[in-house]
Backbone atoms as SQL, in Angstrom:
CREATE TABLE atoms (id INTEGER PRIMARY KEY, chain TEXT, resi INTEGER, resn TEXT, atom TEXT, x REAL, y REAL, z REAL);
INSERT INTO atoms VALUES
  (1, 'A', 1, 'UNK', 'N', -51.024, -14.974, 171.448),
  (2, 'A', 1, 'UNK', 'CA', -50.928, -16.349, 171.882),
  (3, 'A', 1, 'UNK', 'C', -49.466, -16.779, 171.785),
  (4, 'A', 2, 'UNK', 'N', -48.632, -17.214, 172.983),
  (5, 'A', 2, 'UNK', 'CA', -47.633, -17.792, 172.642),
  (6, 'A', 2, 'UNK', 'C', -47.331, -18.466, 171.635),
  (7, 'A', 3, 'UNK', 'N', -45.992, -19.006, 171.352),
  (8, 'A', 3, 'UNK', 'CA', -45.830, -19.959, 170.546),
  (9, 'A', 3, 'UNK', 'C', -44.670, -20.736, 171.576),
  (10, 'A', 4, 'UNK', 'N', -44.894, -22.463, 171.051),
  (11, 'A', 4, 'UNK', 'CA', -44.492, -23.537, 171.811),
  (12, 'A', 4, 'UNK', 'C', -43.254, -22.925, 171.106),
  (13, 'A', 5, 'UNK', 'N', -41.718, -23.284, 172.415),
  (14, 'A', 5, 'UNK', 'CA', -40.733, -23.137, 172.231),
  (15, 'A', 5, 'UNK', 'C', -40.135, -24.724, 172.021),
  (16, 'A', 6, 'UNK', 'N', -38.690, -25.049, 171.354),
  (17, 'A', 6, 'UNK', 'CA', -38.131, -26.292, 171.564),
  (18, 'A', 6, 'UNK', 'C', -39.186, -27.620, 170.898),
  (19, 'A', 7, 'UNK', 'N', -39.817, -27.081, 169.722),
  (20, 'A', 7, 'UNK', 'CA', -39.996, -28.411, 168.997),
  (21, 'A', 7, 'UNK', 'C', -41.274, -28.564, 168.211),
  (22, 'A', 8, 'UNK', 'N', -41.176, -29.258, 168.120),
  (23, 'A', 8, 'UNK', 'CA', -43.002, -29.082, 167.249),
  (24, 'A', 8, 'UNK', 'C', -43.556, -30.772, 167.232),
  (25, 'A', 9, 'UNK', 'N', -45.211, -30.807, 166.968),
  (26, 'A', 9, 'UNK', 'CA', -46.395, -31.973, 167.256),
  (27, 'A', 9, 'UNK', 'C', -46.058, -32.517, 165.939),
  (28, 'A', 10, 'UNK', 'N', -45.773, -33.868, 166.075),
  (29, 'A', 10, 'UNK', 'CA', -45.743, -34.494, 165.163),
  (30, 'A', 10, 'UNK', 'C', -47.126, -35.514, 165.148),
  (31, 'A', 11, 'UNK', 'N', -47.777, -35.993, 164.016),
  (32, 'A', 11, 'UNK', 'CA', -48.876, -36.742, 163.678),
  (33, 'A', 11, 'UNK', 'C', -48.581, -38.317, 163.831),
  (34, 'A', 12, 'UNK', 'N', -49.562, -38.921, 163.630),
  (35, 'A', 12, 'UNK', 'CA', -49.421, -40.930, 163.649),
  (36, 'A', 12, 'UNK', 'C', -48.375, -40.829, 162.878),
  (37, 'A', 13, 'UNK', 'N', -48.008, -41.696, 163.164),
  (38, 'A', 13, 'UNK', 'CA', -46.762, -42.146, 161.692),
  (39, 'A', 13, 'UNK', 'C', -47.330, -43.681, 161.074),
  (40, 'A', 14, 'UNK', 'N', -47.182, -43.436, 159.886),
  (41, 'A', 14, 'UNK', 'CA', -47.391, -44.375, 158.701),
  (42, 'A', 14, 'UNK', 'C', -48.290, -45.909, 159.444),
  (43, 'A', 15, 'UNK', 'N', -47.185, -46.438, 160.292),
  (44, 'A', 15, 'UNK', 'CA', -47.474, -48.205, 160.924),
  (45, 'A', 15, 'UNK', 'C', -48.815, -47.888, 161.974),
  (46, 'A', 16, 'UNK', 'N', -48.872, -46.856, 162.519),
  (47, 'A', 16, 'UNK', 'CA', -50.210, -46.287, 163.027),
  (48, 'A', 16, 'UNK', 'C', -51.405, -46.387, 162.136),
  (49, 'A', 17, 'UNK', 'N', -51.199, -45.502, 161.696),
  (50, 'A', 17, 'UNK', 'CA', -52.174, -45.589, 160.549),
  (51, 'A', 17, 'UNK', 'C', -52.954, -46.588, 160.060),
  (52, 'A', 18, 'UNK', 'N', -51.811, -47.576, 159.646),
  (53, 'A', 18, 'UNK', 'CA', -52.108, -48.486, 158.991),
  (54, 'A', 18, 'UNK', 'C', -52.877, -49.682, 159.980),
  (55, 'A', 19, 'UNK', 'N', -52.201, -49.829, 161.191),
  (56, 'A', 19, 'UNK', 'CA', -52.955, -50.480, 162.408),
  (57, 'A', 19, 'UNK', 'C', -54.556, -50.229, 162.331),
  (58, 'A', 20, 'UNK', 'N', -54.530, -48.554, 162.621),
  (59, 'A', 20, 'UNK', 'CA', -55.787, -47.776, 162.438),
  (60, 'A', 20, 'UNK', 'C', -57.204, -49.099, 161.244),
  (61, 'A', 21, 'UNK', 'N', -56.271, -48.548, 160.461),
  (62, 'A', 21, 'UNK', 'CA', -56.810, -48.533, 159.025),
  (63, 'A', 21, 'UNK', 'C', -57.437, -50.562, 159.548),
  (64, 'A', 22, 'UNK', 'N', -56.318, -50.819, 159.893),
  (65, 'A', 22, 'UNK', 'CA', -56.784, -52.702, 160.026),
  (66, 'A', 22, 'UNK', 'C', -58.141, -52.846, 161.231),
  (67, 'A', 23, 'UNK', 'N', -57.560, -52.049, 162.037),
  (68, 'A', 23, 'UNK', 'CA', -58.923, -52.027, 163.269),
  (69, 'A', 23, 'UNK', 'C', -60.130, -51.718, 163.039),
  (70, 'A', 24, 'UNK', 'N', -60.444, -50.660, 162.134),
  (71, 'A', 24, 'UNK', 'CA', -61.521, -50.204, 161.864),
  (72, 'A', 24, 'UNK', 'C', -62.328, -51.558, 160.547),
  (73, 'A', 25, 'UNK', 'N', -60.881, -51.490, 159.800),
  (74, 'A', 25, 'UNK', 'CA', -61.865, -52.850, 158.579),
  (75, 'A', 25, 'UNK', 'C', -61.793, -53.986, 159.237),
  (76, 'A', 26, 'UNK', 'N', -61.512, -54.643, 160.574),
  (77, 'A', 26, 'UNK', 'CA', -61.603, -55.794, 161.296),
  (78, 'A', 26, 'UNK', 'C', -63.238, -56.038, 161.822),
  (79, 'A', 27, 'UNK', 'N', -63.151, -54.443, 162.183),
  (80, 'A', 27, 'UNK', 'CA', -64.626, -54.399, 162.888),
  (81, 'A', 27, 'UNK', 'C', -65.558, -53.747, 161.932),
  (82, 'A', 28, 'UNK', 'N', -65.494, -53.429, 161.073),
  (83, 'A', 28, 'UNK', 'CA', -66.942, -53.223, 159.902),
  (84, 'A', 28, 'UNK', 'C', -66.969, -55.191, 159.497),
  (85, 'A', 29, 'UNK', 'N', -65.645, -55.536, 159.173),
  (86, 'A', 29, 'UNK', 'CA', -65.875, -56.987, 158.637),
  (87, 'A', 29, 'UNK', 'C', -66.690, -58.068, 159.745),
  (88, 'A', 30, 'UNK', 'N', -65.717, -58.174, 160.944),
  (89, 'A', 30, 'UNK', 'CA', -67.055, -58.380, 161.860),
  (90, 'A', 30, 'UNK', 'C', -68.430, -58.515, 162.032),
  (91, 'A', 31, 'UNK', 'N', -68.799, -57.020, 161.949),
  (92, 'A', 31, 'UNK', 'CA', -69.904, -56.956, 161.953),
  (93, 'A', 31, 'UNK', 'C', -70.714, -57.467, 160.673),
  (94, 'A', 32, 'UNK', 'N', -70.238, -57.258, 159.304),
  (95, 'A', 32, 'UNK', 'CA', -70.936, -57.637, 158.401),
  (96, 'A', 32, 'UNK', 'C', -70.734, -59.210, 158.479),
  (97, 'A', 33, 'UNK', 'N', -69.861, -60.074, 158.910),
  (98, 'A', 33, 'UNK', 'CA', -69.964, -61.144, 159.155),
  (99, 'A', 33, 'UNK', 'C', -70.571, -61.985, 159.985),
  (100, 'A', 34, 'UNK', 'N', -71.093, -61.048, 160.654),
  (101, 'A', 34, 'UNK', 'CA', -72.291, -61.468, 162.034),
  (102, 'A', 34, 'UNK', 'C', -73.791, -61.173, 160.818),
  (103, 'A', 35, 'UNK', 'N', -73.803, -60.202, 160.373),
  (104, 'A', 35, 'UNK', 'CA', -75.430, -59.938, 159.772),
  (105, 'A', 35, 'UNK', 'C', -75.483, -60.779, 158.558),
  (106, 'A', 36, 'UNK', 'N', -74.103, -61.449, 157.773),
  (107, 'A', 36, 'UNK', 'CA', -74.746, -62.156, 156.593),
  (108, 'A', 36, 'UNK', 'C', -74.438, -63.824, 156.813),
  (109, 'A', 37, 'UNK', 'N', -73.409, -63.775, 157.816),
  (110, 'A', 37, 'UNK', 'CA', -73.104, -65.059, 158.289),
  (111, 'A', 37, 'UNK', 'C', -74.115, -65.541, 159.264),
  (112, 'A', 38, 'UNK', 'N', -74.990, -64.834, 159.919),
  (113, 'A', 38, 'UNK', 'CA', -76.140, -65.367, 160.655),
  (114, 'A', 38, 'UNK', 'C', -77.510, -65.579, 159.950),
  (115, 'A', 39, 'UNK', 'N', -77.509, -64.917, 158.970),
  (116, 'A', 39, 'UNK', 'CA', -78.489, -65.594, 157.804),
  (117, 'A', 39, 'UNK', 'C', -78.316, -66.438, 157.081),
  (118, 'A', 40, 'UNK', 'N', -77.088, -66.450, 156.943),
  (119, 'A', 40, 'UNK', 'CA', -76.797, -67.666, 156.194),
  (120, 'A', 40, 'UNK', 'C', -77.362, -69.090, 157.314),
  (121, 'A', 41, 'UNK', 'N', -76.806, -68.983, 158.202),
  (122, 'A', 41, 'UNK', 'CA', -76.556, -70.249, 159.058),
  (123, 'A', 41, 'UNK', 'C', -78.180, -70.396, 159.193),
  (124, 'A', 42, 'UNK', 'N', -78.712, -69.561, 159.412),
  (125, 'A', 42, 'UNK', 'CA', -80.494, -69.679, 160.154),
  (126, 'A', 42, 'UNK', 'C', -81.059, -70.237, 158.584),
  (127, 'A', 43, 'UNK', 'N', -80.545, -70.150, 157.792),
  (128, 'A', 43, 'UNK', 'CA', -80.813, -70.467, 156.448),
  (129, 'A', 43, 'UNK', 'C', -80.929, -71.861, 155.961),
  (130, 'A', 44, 'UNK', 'N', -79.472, -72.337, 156.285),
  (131, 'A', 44, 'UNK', 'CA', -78.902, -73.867, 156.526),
  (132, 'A', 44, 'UNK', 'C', -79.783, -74.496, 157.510),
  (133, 'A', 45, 'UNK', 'N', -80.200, -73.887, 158.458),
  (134, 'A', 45, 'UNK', 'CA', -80.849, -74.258, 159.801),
  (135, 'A', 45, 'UNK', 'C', -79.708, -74.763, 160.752),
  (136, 'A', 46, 'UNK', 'N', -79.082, -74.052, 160.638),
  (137, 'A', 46, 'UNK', 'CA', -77.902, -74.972, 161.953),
  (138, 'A', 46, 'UNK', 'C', -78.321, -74.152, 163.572),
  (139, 'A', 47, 'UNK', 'N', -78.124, -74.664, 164.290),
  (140, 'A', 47, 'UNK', 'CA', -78.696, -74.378, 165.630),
  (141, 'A', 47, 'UNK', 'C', -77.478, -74.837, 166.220),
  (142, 'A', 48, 'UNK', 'N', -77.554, -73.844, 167.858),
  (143, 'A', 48, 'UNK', 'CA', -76.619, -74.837, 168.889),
  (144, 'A', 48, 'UNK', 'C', -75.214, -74.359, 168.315),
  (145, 'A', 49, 'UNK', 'N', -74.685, -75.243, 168.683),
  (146, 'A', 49, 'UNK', 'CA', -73.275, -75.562, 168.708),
  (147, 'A', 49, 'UNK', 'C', -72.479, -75.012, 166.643),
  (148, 'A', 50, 'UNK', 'N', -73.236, -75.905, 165.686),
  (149, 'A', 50, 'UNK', 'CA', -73.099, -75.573, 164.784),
  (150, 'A', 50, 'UNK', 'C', -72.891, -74.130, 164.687),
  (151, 'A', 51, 'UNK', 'N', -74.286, -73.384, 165.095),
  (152, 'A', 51, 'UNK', 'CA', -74.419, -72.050, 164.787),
  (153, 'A', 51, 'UNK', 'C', -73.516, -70.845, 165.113),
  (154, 'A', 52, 'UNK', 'N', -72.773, -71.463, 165.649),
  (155, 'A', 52, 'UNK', 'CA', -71.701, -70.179, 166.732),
  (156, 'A', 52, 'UNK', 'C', -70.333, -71.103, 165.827),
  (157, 'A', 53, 'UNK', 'N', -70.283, -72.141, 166.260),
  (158, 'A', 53, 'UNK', 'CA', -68.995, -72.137, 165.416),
  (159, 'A', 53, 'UNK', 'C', -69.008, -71.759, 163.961),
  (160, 'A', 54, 'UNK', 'N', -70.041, -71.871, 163.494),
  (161, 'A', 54, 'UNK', 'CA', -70.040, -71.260, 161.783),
  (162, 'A', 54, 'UNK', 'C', -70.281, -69.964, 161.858),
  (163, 'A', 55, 'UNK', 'N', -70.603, -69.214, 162.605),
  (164, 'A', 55, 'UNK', 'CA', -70.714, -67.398, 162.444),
  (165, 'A', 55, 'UNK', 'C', -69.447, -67.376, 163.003),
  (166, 'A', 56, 'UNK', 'N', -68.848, -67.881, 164.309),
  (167, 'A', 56, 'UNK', 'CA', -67.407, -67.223, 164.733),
  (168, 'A', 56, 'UNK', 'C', -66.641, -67.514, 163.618),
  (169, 'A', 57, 'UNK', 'N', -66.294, -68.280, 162.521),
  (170, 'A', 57, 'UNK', 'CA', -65.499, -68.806, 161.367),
  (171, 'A', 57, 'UNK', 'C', -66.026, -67.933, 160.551),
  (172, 'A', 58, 'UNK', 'N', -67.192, -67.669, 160.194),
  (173, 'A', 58, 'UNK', 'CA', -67.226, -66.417, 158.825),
  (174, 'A', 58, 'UNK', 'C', -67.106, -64.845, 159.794),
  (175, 'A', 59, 'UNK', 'N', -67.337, -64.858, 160.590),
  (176, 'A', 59, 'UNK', 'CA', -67.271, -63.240, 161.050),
  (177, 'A', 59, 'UNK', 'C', -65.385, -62.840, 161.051),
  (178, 'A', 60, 'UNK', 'N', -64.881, -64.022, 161.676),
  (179, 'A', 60, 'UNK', 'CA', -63.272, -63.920, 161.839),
  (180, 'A', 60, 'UNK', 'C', -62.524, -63.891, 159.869),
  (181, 'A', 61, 'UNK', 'N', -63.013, -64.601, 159.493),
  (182, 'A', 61, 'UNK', 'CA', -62.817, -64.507, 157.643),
  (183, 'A', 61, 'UNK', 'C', -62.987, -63.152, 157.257),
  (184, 'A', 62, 'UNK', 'N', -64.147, -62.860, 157.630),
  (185, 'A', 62, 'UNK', 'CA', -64.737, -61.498, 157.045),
  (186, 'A', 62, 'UNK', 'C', -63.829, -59.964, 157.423),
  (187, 'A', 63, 'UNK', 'N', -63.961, -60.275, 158.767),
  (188, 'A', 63, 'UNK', 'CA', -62.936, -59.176, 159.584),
  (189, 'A', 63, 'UNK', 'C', -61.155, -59.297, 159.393),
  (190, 'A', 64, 'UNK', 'N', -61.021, -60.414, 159.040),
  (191, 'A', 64, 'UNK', 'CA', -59.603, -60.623, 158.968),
  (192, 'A', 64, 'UNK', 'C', -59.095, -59.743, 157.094),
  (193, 'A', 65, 'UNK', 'N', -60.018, -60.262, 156.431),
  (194, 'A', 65, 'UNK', 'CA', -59.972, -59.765, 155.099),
  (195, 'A', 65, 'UNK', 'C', -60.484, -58.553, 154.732),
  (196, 'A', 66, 'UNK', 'N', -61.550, -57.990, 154.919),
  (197, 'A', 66, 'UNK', 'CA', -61.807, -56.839, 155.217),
  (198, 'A', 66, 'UNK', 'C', -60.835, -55.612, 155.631),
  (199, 'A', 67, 'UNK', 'N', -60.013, -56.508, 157.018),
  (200, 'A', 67, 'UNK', 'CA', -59.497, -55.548, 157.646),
  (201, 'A', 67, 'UNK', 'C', -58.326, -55.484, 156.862),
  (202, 'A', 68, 'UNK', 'N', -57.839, -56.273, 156.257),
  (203, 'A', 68, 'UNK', 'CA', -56.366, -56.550, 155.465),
  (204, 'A', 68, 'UNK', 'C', -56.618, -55.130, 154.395),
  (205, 'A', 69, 'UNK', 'N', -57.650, -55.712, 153.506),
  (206, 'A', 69, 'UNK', 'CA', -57.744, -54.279, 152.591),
  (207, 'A', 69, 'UNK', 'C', -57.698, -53.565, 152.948),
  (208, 'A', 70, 'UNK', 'N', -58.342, -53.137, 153.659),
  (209, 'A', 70, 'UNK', 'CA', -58.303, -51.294, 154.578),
  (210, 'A', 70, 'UNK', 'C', -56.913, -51.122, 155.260),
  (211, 'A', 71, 'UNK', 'N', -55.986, -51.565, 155.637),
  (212, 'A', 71, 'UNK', 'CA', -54.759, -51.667, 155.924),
  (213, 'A', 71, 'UNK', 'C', -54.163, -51.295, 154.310),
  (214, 'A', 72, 'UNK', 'N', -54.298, -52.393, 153.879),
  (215, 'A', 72, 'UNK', 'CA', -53.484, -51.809, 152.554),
  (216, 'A', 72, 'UNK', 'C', -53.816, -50.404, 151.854),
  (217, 'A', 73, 'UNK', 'N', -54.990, -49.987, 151.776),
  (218, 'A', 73, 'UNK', 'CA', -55.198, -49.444, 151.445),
  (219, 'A', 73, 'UNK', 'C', -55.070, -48.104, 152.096),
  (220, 'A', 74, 'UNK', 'N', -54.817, -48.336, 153.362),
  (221, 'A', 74, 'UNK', 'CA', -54.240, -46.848, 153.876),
  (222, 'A', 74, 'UNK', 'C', -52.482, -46.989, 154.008),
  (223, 'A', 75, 'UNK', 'N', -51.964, -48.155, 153.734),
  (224, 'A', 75, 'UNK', 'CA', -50.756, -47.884, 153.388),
  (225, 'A', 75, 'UNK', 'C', -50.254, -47.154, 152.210),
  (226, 'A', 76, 'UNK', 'N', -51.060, -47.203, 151.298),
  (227, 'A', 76, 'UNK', 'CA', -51.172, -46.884, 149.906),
  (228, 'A', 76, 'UNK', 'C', -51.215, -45.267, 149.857),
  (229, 'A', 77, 'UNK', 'N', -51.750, -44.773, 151.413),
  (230, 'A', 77, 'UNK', 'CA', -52.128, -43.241, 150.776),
  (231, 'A', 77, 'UNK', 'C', -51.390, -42.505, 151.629),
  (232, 'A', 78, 'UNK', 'N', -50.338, -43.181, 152.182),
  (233, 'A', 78, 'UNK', 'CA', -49.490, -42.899, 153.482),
  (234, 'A', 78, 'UNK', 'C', -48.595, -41.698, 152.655);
């Protein structure tokens, strides 16, 4: 098998990663902010209008923080 001449594959670098790392805990947080933030609200009984603006406000909380840790935390192992 040949070998590549003139250079070699380099991997993500670090700020990748860490993007990575935020995208993926944005969207687990998301989602867990849709399944406990929609019980909550059906809980409260909010309907309508209430109901979407209070799940879009905890799902965006959830995913925003979520995703922050997992960012840090793959900065950490960079």
């Amino acid at each position: 098998m040949p070998v590549p001449v003139g250079g070699y594959q380099s991997g993500p670098t670090c700020w990748d990663k860490m993007r990575m790392g935020f995208l993926i805990g944005f969207s687990v947080g998301i989602a867990s902010g849709a399944l406990f933030g929609g019980f909550t609200a059906f809980r409260y009984g909010l309907r309508g209008r209430e109901l979407v603006n209070n799940l879009a406000k905890t799902m965006l909380q959830s995913g925003g923080t979520f995703g922050t840790f997992m960012a840090i935390g793959t900065g950490i192992r960079c």
